[in-house]
Amino acid sequence: MNPTLTQAASLPNIPWQNRPGNCSAPVWRYTENPIISRNPIPDVARIFNSAVIPYQGAYVGVFRGEQVNGIPFIYFGRSRDGIHWEFEPDKIQFVDENGEPFQPIYAYDPRLVEVDGTYYVIWCQDAYGAAIGMAKTTDFRTFVRVENPFLPFNRNAVLFPRKVNDKYLMLSRPSDSGHTPFGDIFLSESKDMEYWGHHRHVMGKSSRWWENTKIGGGAAPIETSEGWLLFYHGVTNTCNGFVYSIGGAILDLDEPSRVKYRCENFLLTPEQWYEERGFVPNVCFPCATLQDGDTGRIAIYYGCADSYVGLAFTDVQTVVEYIQSHDAACDDDCSEGRR
C-alpha cells in the first residue's frame, strides 16, 4: 500500500513544480529560488528561517526578520500563492493574557502550527538564556503570549498538529546560549499547553557525516499512513564552520519518541549559491511545510545561509519510500527514549 497523507486537507493552490527529468533526488528545489531575498522591507536586512500556513484560501506566515541593527524579531506576512509575500512593516506586537504589551527582547526561528483551531507561534528568545517562547492567535491580529514551556537552555521547538493520547506534544533541542556544539531531539507532553513533562529522547546525532555534530527539529511533523514524517536539520562541523542539511525520519504515530525509520542520507544539503553564500554560509534549515491531501504533494520552506527563504518540493510517496529504503535507525532511535 502506498504511503498517504492521512489528515491533510485539500490544498489545490499549493506551490508546486514537478520534479525535473534529470533529478533523481527525493526532494527538489523551486527553480526560482530564493523566494525572499535581502532587504525585503525597510530596516530589515534579511528574512530567513520562517514558517507559513494556509489561511482563508491564501497563506500567512511568521518570519524571522533580522533588523539592520542585528536584533532579530518576528514579522507577519501574507501571500496569495505561497511564493510572493507582502510583509507588515513593523514587528508583531505580542501581548500578555491581560492585553498588555509583552515583547520578547529578541525572537527568531519561528514555527507556526494550528492545533484545534488555534494557531501557535513558537520561537527562540532570551529568558535568562536561550529559551522557547510561545504565543497563540485565532485571527492573526492579536498574538497572546503563553507561558514559556521550558527552562533555558533550549531551541528548535516544534508542536505536533494534534493531540496524541489526549496530550499535546512538542519536540525541542536542549542547547546552550552560544553556537551549540551538541544537540539531540527530545519529546515533551502537556495536558494544558502550559505544564510540560514526561520528557523522552527521540534521536541524537549520528556517525553520518552530515549530522555528526548535532540535530534539531524542523517543520511540524506530518501525519502519514506510515507514521509522523519529520523533516529536521542535521549539522556537521568543518574547517569552514557548521554545515546545515535537511534530514528525514518517520516517528511512531502513537509513541512518537520511537523512531520507525531514519534516513541515512540527507534530503537536501547546501549546493546552490543562495544556500552556500550568505551571512552564515552553507545552511539549509527547514521550518515549515504545506501539504495537499488530494495529491500528496508537500512544499518545504527552508532558510538559506541565514539570508534567504527557499522552497523545495516532494510528495508523500516519494519521500516516505526513500526514507524507508535508506533506513539507518539504530536501537536507541527505536526505543522509548526513557532512562
Short mmCIF file of N, CA and C in Angstrom, two decimals, residues 99-254:
data_model
loop_
_atom_site.label_atom_id
_atom_site.label_comp_id
_atom_site.label_asym_id
_atom_site.label_seq_id
_atom_site.Cartn_x
_atom_site.Cartn_y
_atom_site.Cartn_z
N GLY A 99 -3.84 41.59 27.81
CA GLY A 99 -3.83 42.51 26.69
C GLY A 99 -2.77 43.59 26.76
N GLU A 100 -1.85 43.48 27.70
CA GLU A 100 -0.79 44.46 27.86
C GLU A 100 0.41 44.08 26.99
N PRO A 101 1.13 45.06 26.46
CA PRO A 101 2.30 44.75 25.64
C PRO A 101 3.29 43.84 26.37
N PHE A 102 3.79 42.85 25.65
CA PHE A 102 4.71 41.88 26.26
C PHE A 102 5.64 41.37 25.16
N GLN A 103 6.62 42.19 24.83
CA GLN A 103 7.55 41.85 23.76
C GLN A 103 8.75 41.08 24.29
N PRO A 104 9.20 40.05 23.58
CA PRO A 104 10.49 39.44 23.92
C PRO A 104 11.62 40.42 23.62
N ILE A 105 12.76 40.20 24.26
CA ILE A 105 13.93 41.04 23.98
C ILE A 105 14.37 40.86 22.54
N TYR A 106 14.33 39.63 22.08
CA TYR A 106 14.55 39.29 20.67
C TYR A 106 13.78 38.00 20.42
N ALA A 107 13.59 37.66 19.15
CA ALA A 107 12.86 36.43 18.80
C ALA A 107 13.31 35.98 17.42
N TYR A 108 13.52 34.67 17.27
CA TYR A 108 13.99 34.19 15.98
C TYR A 108 13.57 32.74 15.73
N ASP A 109 13.72 32.31 14.49
CA ASP A 109 13.42 30.96 14.02
C ASP A 109 12.01 30.50 14.42
N PRO A 110 10.97 31.24 14.04
CA PRO A 110 9.61 30.87 14.45
C PRO A 110 9.08 29.66 13.69
N ARG A 111 8.23 28.92 14.36
CA ARG A 111 7.39 27.90 13.74
C ARG A 111 5.93 28.31 13.95
N LEU A 112 5.05 27.79 13.10
CA LEU A 112 3.64 28.16 13.14
C LEU A 112 2.81 26.90 12.92
N VAL A 113 1.98 26.54 13.92
CA VAL A 113 1.25 25.29 13.88
C VAL A 113 -0.19 25.53 14.35
N GLU A 114 -1.16 24.97 13.63
CA GLU A 114 -2.55 25.01 14.06
C GLU A 114 -2.88 23.76 14.86
N VAL A 115 -3.44 23.94 16.04
CA VAL A 115 -3.88 22.83 16.88
C VAL A 115 -5.29 23.16 17.38
N ASP A 116 -6.25 22.36 16.99
CA ASP A 116 -7.64 22.52 17.45
C ASP A 116 -8.17 23.93 17.20
N GLY A 117 -7.88 24.48 16.03
CA GLY A 117 -8.43 25.77 15.65
C GLY A 117 -7.69 26.98 16.17
N THR A 118 -6.65 26.78 16.95
CA THR A 118 -5.82 27.87 17.44
C THR A 118 -4.44 27.78 16.79
N TYR A 119 -3.90 28.93 16.42
CA TYR A 119 -2.60 28.98 15.77
C TYR A 119 -1.55 29.36 16.81
N TYR A 120 -0.52 28.54 16.91
CA TYR A 120 0.55 28.76 17.88
C TYR A 120 1.83 29.15 17.15
N VAL A 121 2.45 30.22 17.63
CA VAL A 121 3.76 30.64 17.16
C VAL A 121 4.78 30.25 18.23
N ILE A 122 5.82 29.57 17.82
CA ILE A 122 6.87 29.12 18.75
C ILE A 122 8.19 29.64 18.22
N TRP A 123 9.01 30.21 19.09
CA TRP A 123 10.25 30.80 18.64
C TRP A 123 11.33 30.63 19.71
N CYS A 124 12.55 31.03 19.38
CA CYS A 124 13.63 31.09 20.37
C CYS A 124 13.81 32.53 20.81
N GLN A 125 14.05 32.73 22.10
CA GLN A 125 14.17 34.06 22.67
C GLN A 125 15.11 34.01 23.87
N ASP A 126 15.28 35.19 24.48
CA ASP A 126 16.01 35.23 25.74
C ASP A 126 15.04 35.12 26.90
N ALA A 127 15.29 34.17 27.81
CA ALA A 127 14.58 34.09 29.08
C ALA A 127 15.65 33.75 30.13
N TYR A 128 16.60 34.70 30.28
CA TYR A 128 17.78 34.49 31.12
C TYR A 128 18.61 33.33 30.56
N GLY A 129 18.73 33.35 29.25
CA GLY A 129 19.38 32.31 28.48
C GLY A 129 18.48 31.93 27.31
N ALA A 130 19.04 31.26 26.33
CA ALA A 130 18.27 30.86 25.16
C ALA A 130 17.13 29.94 25.58
N ALA A 131 15.91 30.29 25.21
CA ALA A 131 14.73 29.54 25.65
C ALA A 131 13.65 29.63 24.58
N ILE A 132 12.58 28.90 24.82
CA ILE A 132 11.46 28.84 23.88
C ILE A 132 10.37 29.82 24.33
N GLY A 133 9.90 30.64 23.40
CA GLY A 133 8.75 31.50 23.63
C GLY A 133 7.57 31.01 22.81
N MET A 134 6.36 31.30 23.28
CA MET A 134 5.15 30.87 22.58
C MET A 134 4.08 31.94 22.66
N ALA A 135 3.25 31.98 21.63
CA ALA A 135 2.07 32.83 21.62
C ALA A 135 0.98 32.13 20.83
N LYS A 136 -0.26 32.58 20.99
CA LYS A 136 -1.38 31.99 20.27
C LYS A 136 -2.22 33.09 19.65
N THR A 137 -2.92 32.73 18.57
CA THR A 137 -3.82 33.65 17.90
C THR A 137 -4.91 32.85 17.20
N THR A 138 -6.04 33.49 17.01
CA THR A 138 -7.11 32.89 16.21
C THR A 138 -7.40 33.71 14.97
N ASP A 139 -6.86 34.93 14.91
CA ASP A 139 -7.18 35.83 13.81
C ASP A 139 -5.97 36.50 13.15
N PHE A 140 -4.78 36.23 13.63
CA PHE A 140 -3.54 36.84 13.14
C PHE A 140 -3.56 38.36 13.26
N ARG A 141 -4.36 38.84 14.20
CA ARG A 141 -4.33 40.26 14.57
C ARG A 141 -3.80 40.43 15.99
N THR A 142 -4.27 39.58 16.89
CA THR A 142 -3.85 39.62 18.28
C THR A 142 -3.06 38.37 18.60
N PHE A 143 -1.85 38.56 19.10
CA PHE A 143 -0.96 37.45 19.43
C PHE A 143 -0.71 37.49 20.94
N VAL A 144 -1.25 36.50 21.64
CA VAL A 144 -1.21 36.47 23.10
C VAL A 144 -0.12 35.51 23.56
N ARG A 145 0.83 36.01 24.33
CA ARG A 145 1.89 35.17 24.86
C ARG A 145 1.31 34.14 25.83
N VAL A 146 1.87 32.95 25.80
CA VAL A 146 1.56 31.92 26.79
C VAL A 146 2.85 31.59 27.52
N GLU A 147 2.74 30.81 28.58
CA GLU A 147 3.92 30.50 29.39
C GLU A 147 5.01 29.83 28.55
N ASN A 148 6.26 30.21 28.81
CA ASN A 148 7.37 29.52 28.18
C ASN A 148 7.35 28.05 28.61
N PRO A 149 7.48 27.13 27.67
CA PRO A 149 7.33 25.72 28.04
C PRO A 149 8.49 25.13 28.83
N PHE A 150 9.72 25.66 28.62
CA PHE A 150 10.89 25.02 29.22
C PHE A 150 11.81 26.06 29.83
N LEU A 151 12.65 25.60 30.74
CA LEU A 151 13.74 26.42 31.26
C LEU A 151 14.81 26.62 30.17
N PRO A 152 15.65 27.64 30.31
CA PRO A 152 16.84 27.68 29.45
C PRO A 152 17.70 26.46 29.77
N PHE A 153 18.42 25.91 28.84
CA PHE A 153 18.67 26.44 27.52
C PHE A 153 18.03 25.49 26.51
N ASN A 154 17.28 26.04 25.56
CA ASN A 154 16.53 25.19 24.65
C ASN A 154 16.23 25.96 23.36
N ARG A 155 16.16 25.23 22.26
CA ARG A 155 15.85 25.82 20.95
C ARG A 155 15.05 24.81 20.12
N ASN A 156 14.65 25.26 18.93
CA ASN A 156 14.06 24.39 17.90
C ASN A 156 12.84 23.64 18.41
N ALA A 157 11.90 24.37 19.02
CA ALA A 157 10.67 23.75 19.50
C ALA A 157 9.66 23.66 18.36
N VAL A 158 8.98 22.51 18.28
CA VAL A 158 8.01 22.25 17.22
C VAL A 158 6.82 21.52 17.81
N LEU A 159 5.64 22.08 17.68
CA LEU A 159 4.41 21.43 18.14
C LEU A 159 3.93 20.40 17.14
N PHE A 160 3.32 19.33 17.63
CA PHE A 160 2.58 18.41 16.78
C PHE A 160 1.23 19.04 16.46
N PRO A 161 0.66 18.77 15.28
CA PRO A 161 -0.58 19.43 14.87
C PRO A 161 -1.85 18.88 15.50
N ARG A 162 -1.74 17.86 16.32
CA ARG A 162 -2.91 17.35 17.06
C ARG A 162 -2.43 16.66 18.33
N LYS A 163 -3.37 16.44 19.24
CA LYS A 163 -3.04 15.67 20.44
C LYS A 163 -2.77 14.21 20.08
N VAL A 164 -1.93 13.59 20.86
CA VAL A 164 -1.68 12.15 20.77
C VAL A 164 -1.93 11.58 22.17
N ASN A 165 -2.82 10.59 22.24
CA ASN A 165 -3.21 10.02 23.54
C ASN A 165 -3.68 11.11 24.50
N ASP A 166 -4.43 12.08 23.93
CA ASP A 166 -5.04 13.18 24.68
C ASP A 166 -4.00 14.12 25.29
N LYS A 167 -2.80 14.17 24.72
CA LYS A 167 -1.75 15.07 25.21
C LYS A 167 -1.21 15.90 24.03
N TYR A 168 -0.94 17.17 24.32
CA TYR A 168 -0.19 17.98 23.37
C TYR A 168 1.25 17.52 23.39
N LEU A 169 1.89 17.54 22.23
CA LEU A 169 3.28 17.08 22.13
C LEU A 169 4.14 18.16 21.49
N MET A 170 5.39 18.25 21.95
CA MET A 170 6.33 19.21 21.42
C MET A 170 7.72 18.60 21.34
N LEU A 171 8.38 18.82 20.23
CA LEU A 171 9.79 18.49 20.09
C LEU A 171 10.63 19.71 20.47
N SER A 172 11.80 19.46 21.03
CA SER A 172 12.72 20.56 21.32
C SER A 172 14.14 20.02 21.31
N ARG A 173 15.10 20.96 21.39
CA ARG A 173 16.51 20.59 21.35
C ARG A 173 17.25 21.34 22.45
N PRO A 174 17.44 20.73 23.63
CA PRO A 174 18.24 21.37 24.67
C PRO A 174 19.59 21.82 24.12
N SER A 175 20.05 22.98 24.59
CA SER A 175 21.22 23.61 23.98
C SER A 175 21.99 24.40 25.03
N ASP A 176 22.87 25.29 24.54
CA ASP A 176 23.48 26.29 25.40
C ASP A 176 23.08 27.66 24.85
N SER A 177 23.73 28.73 25.29
CA SER A 177 23.36 30.06 24.81
C SER A 177 24.30 30.56 23.70
N GLY A 178 25.15 29.68 23.21
CA GLY A 178 26.04 30.06 22.13
C GLY A 178 25.71 29.28 20.87
N HIS A 179 26.72 29.07 20.05
CA HIS A 179 26.56 28.27 18.83
C HIS A 179 26.75 26.81 19.22
N THR A 180 25.69 26.24 19.76
CA THR A 180 25.72 24.97 20.47
C THR A 180 26.47 23.88 19.69
N PRO A 181 27.50 23.28 20.27
CA PRO A 181 28.26 22.24 19.58
C PRO A 181 27.71 20.84 19.83
N PHE A 182 26.46 20.74 20.32
CA PHE A 182 25.85 19.45 20.59
C PHE A 182 24.35 19.60 20.42
N GLY A 183 23.61 18.50 20.48
CA GLY A 183 22.17 18.64 20.47
C GLY A 183 21.45 17.41 19.95
N ASP A 184 20.47 16.93 20.76
CA ASP A 184 19.58 15.84 20.40
C ASP A 184 18.14 16.35 20.41
N ILE A 185 17.25 15.62 19.77
CA ILE A 185 15.83 15.97 19.75
C ILE A 185 15.12 15.22 20.87
N PHE A 186 14.32 15.96 21.64
CA PHE A 186 13.53 15.39 22.73
C PHE A 186 12.05 15.66 22.50
N LEU A 187 11.22 14.83 23.11
CA LEU A 187 9.77 14.96 23.05
C LEU A 187 9.23 15.24 24.44
N SER A 188 8.32 16.20 24.56
CA SER A 188 7.67 16.51 25.83
C SER A 188 6.16 16.56 25.61
N GLU A 189 5.40 16.33 26.68
CA GLU A 189 3.94 16.32 26.55
C GLU A 189 3.30 17.22 27.60
N SER A 190 2.06 17.63 27.32
CA SER A 190 1.34 18.53 28.21
C SER A 190 -0.16 18.26 28.09
N LYS A 191 -0.85 18.39 29.20
CA LYS A 191 -2.31 18.26 29.19
C LYS A 191 -3.00 19.59 28.86
N ASP A 192 -2.28 20.70 29.09
CA ASP A 192 -2.93 22.01 29.03
C ASP A 192 -2.14 23.05 28.23
N MET A 193 -1.07 22.69 27.55
CA MET A 193 -0.22 23.61 26.80
C MET A 193 0.49 24.61 27.73
N GLU A 194 0.56 24.27 29.02
CA GLU A 194 1.24 25.15 29.97
C GLU A 194 2.33 24.43 30.73
N TYR A 195 2.01 23.26 31.29
CA TYR A 195 2.98 22.48 32.06
C TYR A 195 3.43 21.30 31.20
N TRP A 196 4.76 21.21 31.01
CA TRP A 196 5.32 20.21 30.12
C TRP A 196 6.21 19.25 30.89
N GLY A 197 6.07 17.96 30.57
CA GLY A 197 6.87 16.95 31.25
C GLY A 197 6.89 15.64 30.49
N HIS A 198 7.18 14.54 31.21
CA HIS A 198 7.31 13.22 30.59
C HIS A 198 8.25 13.30 29.39
N HIS A 199 9.41 13.89 29.61
CA HIS A 199 10.37 14.12 28.53
C HIS A 199 10.98 12.80 28.06
N ARG A 200 11.08 12.67 26.76
CA ARG A 200 11.64 11.46 26.15
C ARG A 200 12.65 11.84 25.08
N HIS A 201 13.71 11.05 25.00
CA HIS A 201 14.71 11.23 23.95
C HIS A 201 14.18 10.61 22.66
N VAL A 202 14.22 11.37 21.57
CA VAL A 202 13.76 10.86 20.27
C VAL A 202 14.94 10.32 19.47
N MET A 203 15.91 11.18 19.20
CA MET A 203 17.11 10.73 18.50
C MET A 203 18.21 11.77 18.64
N GLY A 204 19.43 11.29 18.46
CA GLY A 204 20.60 12.15 18.59
C GLY A 204 21.39 12.22 17.30
N LYS A 205 22.52 12.88 17.38
CA LYS A 205 23.39 12.93 16.21
C LYS A 205 23.82 11.51 15.85
N SER A 206 24.34 11.35 14.65
CA SER A 206 24.78 10.03 14.21
C SER A 206 26.23 10.11 13.73
N SER A 207 26.74 9.00 13.29
CA SER A 207 28.10 8.98 12.75
C SER A 207 28.14 9.41 11.29
N ARG A 208 26.98 9.61 10.68
CA ARG A 208 26.94 10.03 9.28
C ARG A 208 27.43 11.46 9.16
N TRP A 209 28.19 11.74 8.12
CA TRP A 209 28.97 12.98 8.06
C TRP A 209 28.11 14.22 8.18
N TRP A 210 26.90 14.21 7.65
CA TRP A 210 26.09 15.43 7.56
C TRP A 210 25.34 15.74 8.86
N GLU A 211 25.34 14.81 9.82
CA GLU A 211 24.64 15.05 11.09
C GLU A 211 25.46 14.51 12.27
N ASN A 212 26.77 14.65 12.19
CA ASN A 212 27.64 14.08 13.22
C ASN A 212 28.00 15.07 14.33
N THR A 213 27.41 16.28 14.31
CA THR A 213 27.67 17.26 15.36
C THR A 213 26.42 17.50 16.21
N LYS A 214 25.29 17.74 15.58
CA LYS A 214 24.04 17.97 16.30
C LYS A 214 22.88 17.89 15.31
N ILE A 215 21.67 17.75 15.87
CA ILE A 215 20.45 17.75 15.07
C ILE A 215 19.42 18.60 15.80
N GLY A 216 18.33 18.94 15.10
CA GLY A 216 17.25 19.70 15.72
C GLY A 216 16.00 19.62 14.89
N GLY A 217 14.86 19.81 15.54
CA GLY A 217 13.58 19.75 14.84
C GLY A 217 13.47 20.83 13.77
N GLY A 218 12.64 20.55 12.78
CA GLY A 218 12.43 21.49 11.69
C GLY A 218 10.97 21.89 11.58
N ALA A 219 10.31 21.37 10.56
CA ALA A 219 8.89 21.66 10.37
C ALA A 219 8.04 20.80 11.30
N ALA A 220 6.79 21.21 11.50
CA ALA A 220 5.86 20.41 12.30
C ALA A 220 5.71 19.03 11.68
N PRO A 221 5.68 17.97 12.50
CA PRO A 221 5.52 16.62 11.96
C PRO A 221 4.24 16.50 11.12
N ILE A 222 4.32 15.69 10.08
CA ILE A 222 3.22 15.48 9.14
C ILE A 222 2.67 14.08 9.36
N GLU A 223 1.37 13.96 9.57
CA GLU A 223 0.77 12.65 9.81
C GLU A 223 0.58 11.91 8.49
N THR A 224 1.15 10.71 8.42
CA THR A 224 1.02 9.86 7.24
C THR A 224 0.57 8.47 7.66
N SER A 225 0.26 7.65 6.69
CA SER A 225 -0.14 6.27 6.97
C SER A 225 0.98 5.46 7.57
N GLU A 226 2.23 5.92 7.42
CA GLU A 226 3.40 5.18 7.91
C GLU A 226 3.91 5.71 9.25
N GLY A 227 3.40 6.84 9.71
CA GLY A 227 3.88 7.46 10.94
C GLY A 227 4.00 8.96 10.75
N TRP A 228 4.58 9.61 11.74
CA TRP A 228 4.81 11.06 11.66
C TRP A 228 6.06 11.33 10.83
N LEU A 229 5.89 12.01 9.71
CA LEU A 229 7.01 12.37 8.85
C LEU A 229 7.66 13.64 9.40
N LEU A 230 8.94 13.55 9.73
CA LEU A 230 9.66 14.67 10.33
C LEU A 230 10.81 15.10 9.42
N PHE A 231 10.77 16.36 9.01
CA PHE A 231 11.93 16.99 8.39
C PHE A 231 12.70 17.72 9.49
N TYR A 232 13.99 17.42 9.61
CA TYR A 232 14.79 18.03 10.67
C TYR A 232 16.10 18.52 10.08
N HIS A 233 16.88 19.24 10.87
CA HIS A 233 18.19 19.66 10.38
C HIS A 233 19.29 18.85 11.06
N GLY A 234 20.29 18.52 10.28
CA GLY A 234 21.48 17.84 10.76
C GLY A 234 22.69 18.70 10.47
N VAL A 235 23.66 18.70 11.40
CA VAL A 235 24.79 19.62 11.31
C VAL A 235 26.10 18.86 11.40
N THR A 236 27.03 19.24 10.55
CA THR A 236 28.41 18.78 10.66
C THR A 236 29.31 19.99 10.87
N ASN A 237 30.51 19.75 11.36
CA ASN A 237 31.47 20.83 11.58
C ASN A 237 32.64 20.63 10.63
N THR A 238 33.05 21.71 9.99
CA THR A 238 34.15 21.65 9.04
C THR A 238 35.18 22.72 9.39
N CYS A 239 36.26 22.75 8.65
CA CYS A 239 37.27 23.79 8.87
C CYS A 239 36.73 25.17 8.54
N ASN A 240 35.59 25.22 7.84
CA ASN A 240 34.95 26.49 7.48
C ASN A 240 33.67 26.73 8.27
N GLY A 241 33.45 25.96 9.35
CA GLY A 241 32.28 26.18 10.18
C GLY A 241 31.22 25.11 9.97
N PHE A 242 30.05 25.33 10.62
CA PHE A 242 28.95 24.39 10.54
C PHE A 242 28.36 24.33 9.13
N VAL A 243 27.85 23.15 8.77
CA VAL A 243 27.06 22.95 7.56
C VAL A 243 25.74 22.32 7.97
N TYR A 244 24.64 22.96 7.59
CA TYR A 244 23.29 22.50 7.95
C TYR A 244 22.62 21.86 6.74
N SER A 245 22.15 20.61 6.93
CA SER A 245 21.42 19.89 5.89
C SER A 245 20.05 19.50 6.41
N ILE A 246 19.17 19.10 5.51
CA ILE A 246 17.82 18.66 5.87
C ILE A 246 17.78 17.14 5.84
N GLY A 247 17.33 16.54 6.95
CA GLY A 247 17.17 15.10 7.04
C GLY A 247 15.71 14.72 7.19
N GLY A 248 15.44 13.41 7.15
CA GLY A 248 14.07 12.93 7.27
C GLY A 248 13.99 11.69 8.14
N ALA A 249 12.92 11.61 8.93
CA ALA A 249 12.66 10.45 9.77
C ALA A 249 11.16 10.24 9.86
N ILE A 250 10.76 9.05 10.29
CA ILE A 250 9.35 8.72 10.49
C ILE A 250 9.20 8.20 11.91
N LEU A 251 8.35 8.88 12.68
CA LEU A 251 8.13 8.53 14.08
C LEU A 251 6.85 7.73 14.23
N ASP A 252 6.80 6.91 15.27
CA ASP A 252 5.61 6.10 15.54
C ASP A 252 4.42 7.02 15.82
N LEU A 253 3.26 6.68 15.26
CA LEU A 253 2.08 7.54 15.42
C LEU A 253 1.62 7.65 16.86
N ASP A 254 1.64 6.58 17.61
CA ASP A 254 1.13 6.58 18.98
C ASP A 254 2.20 6.83 20.02
#
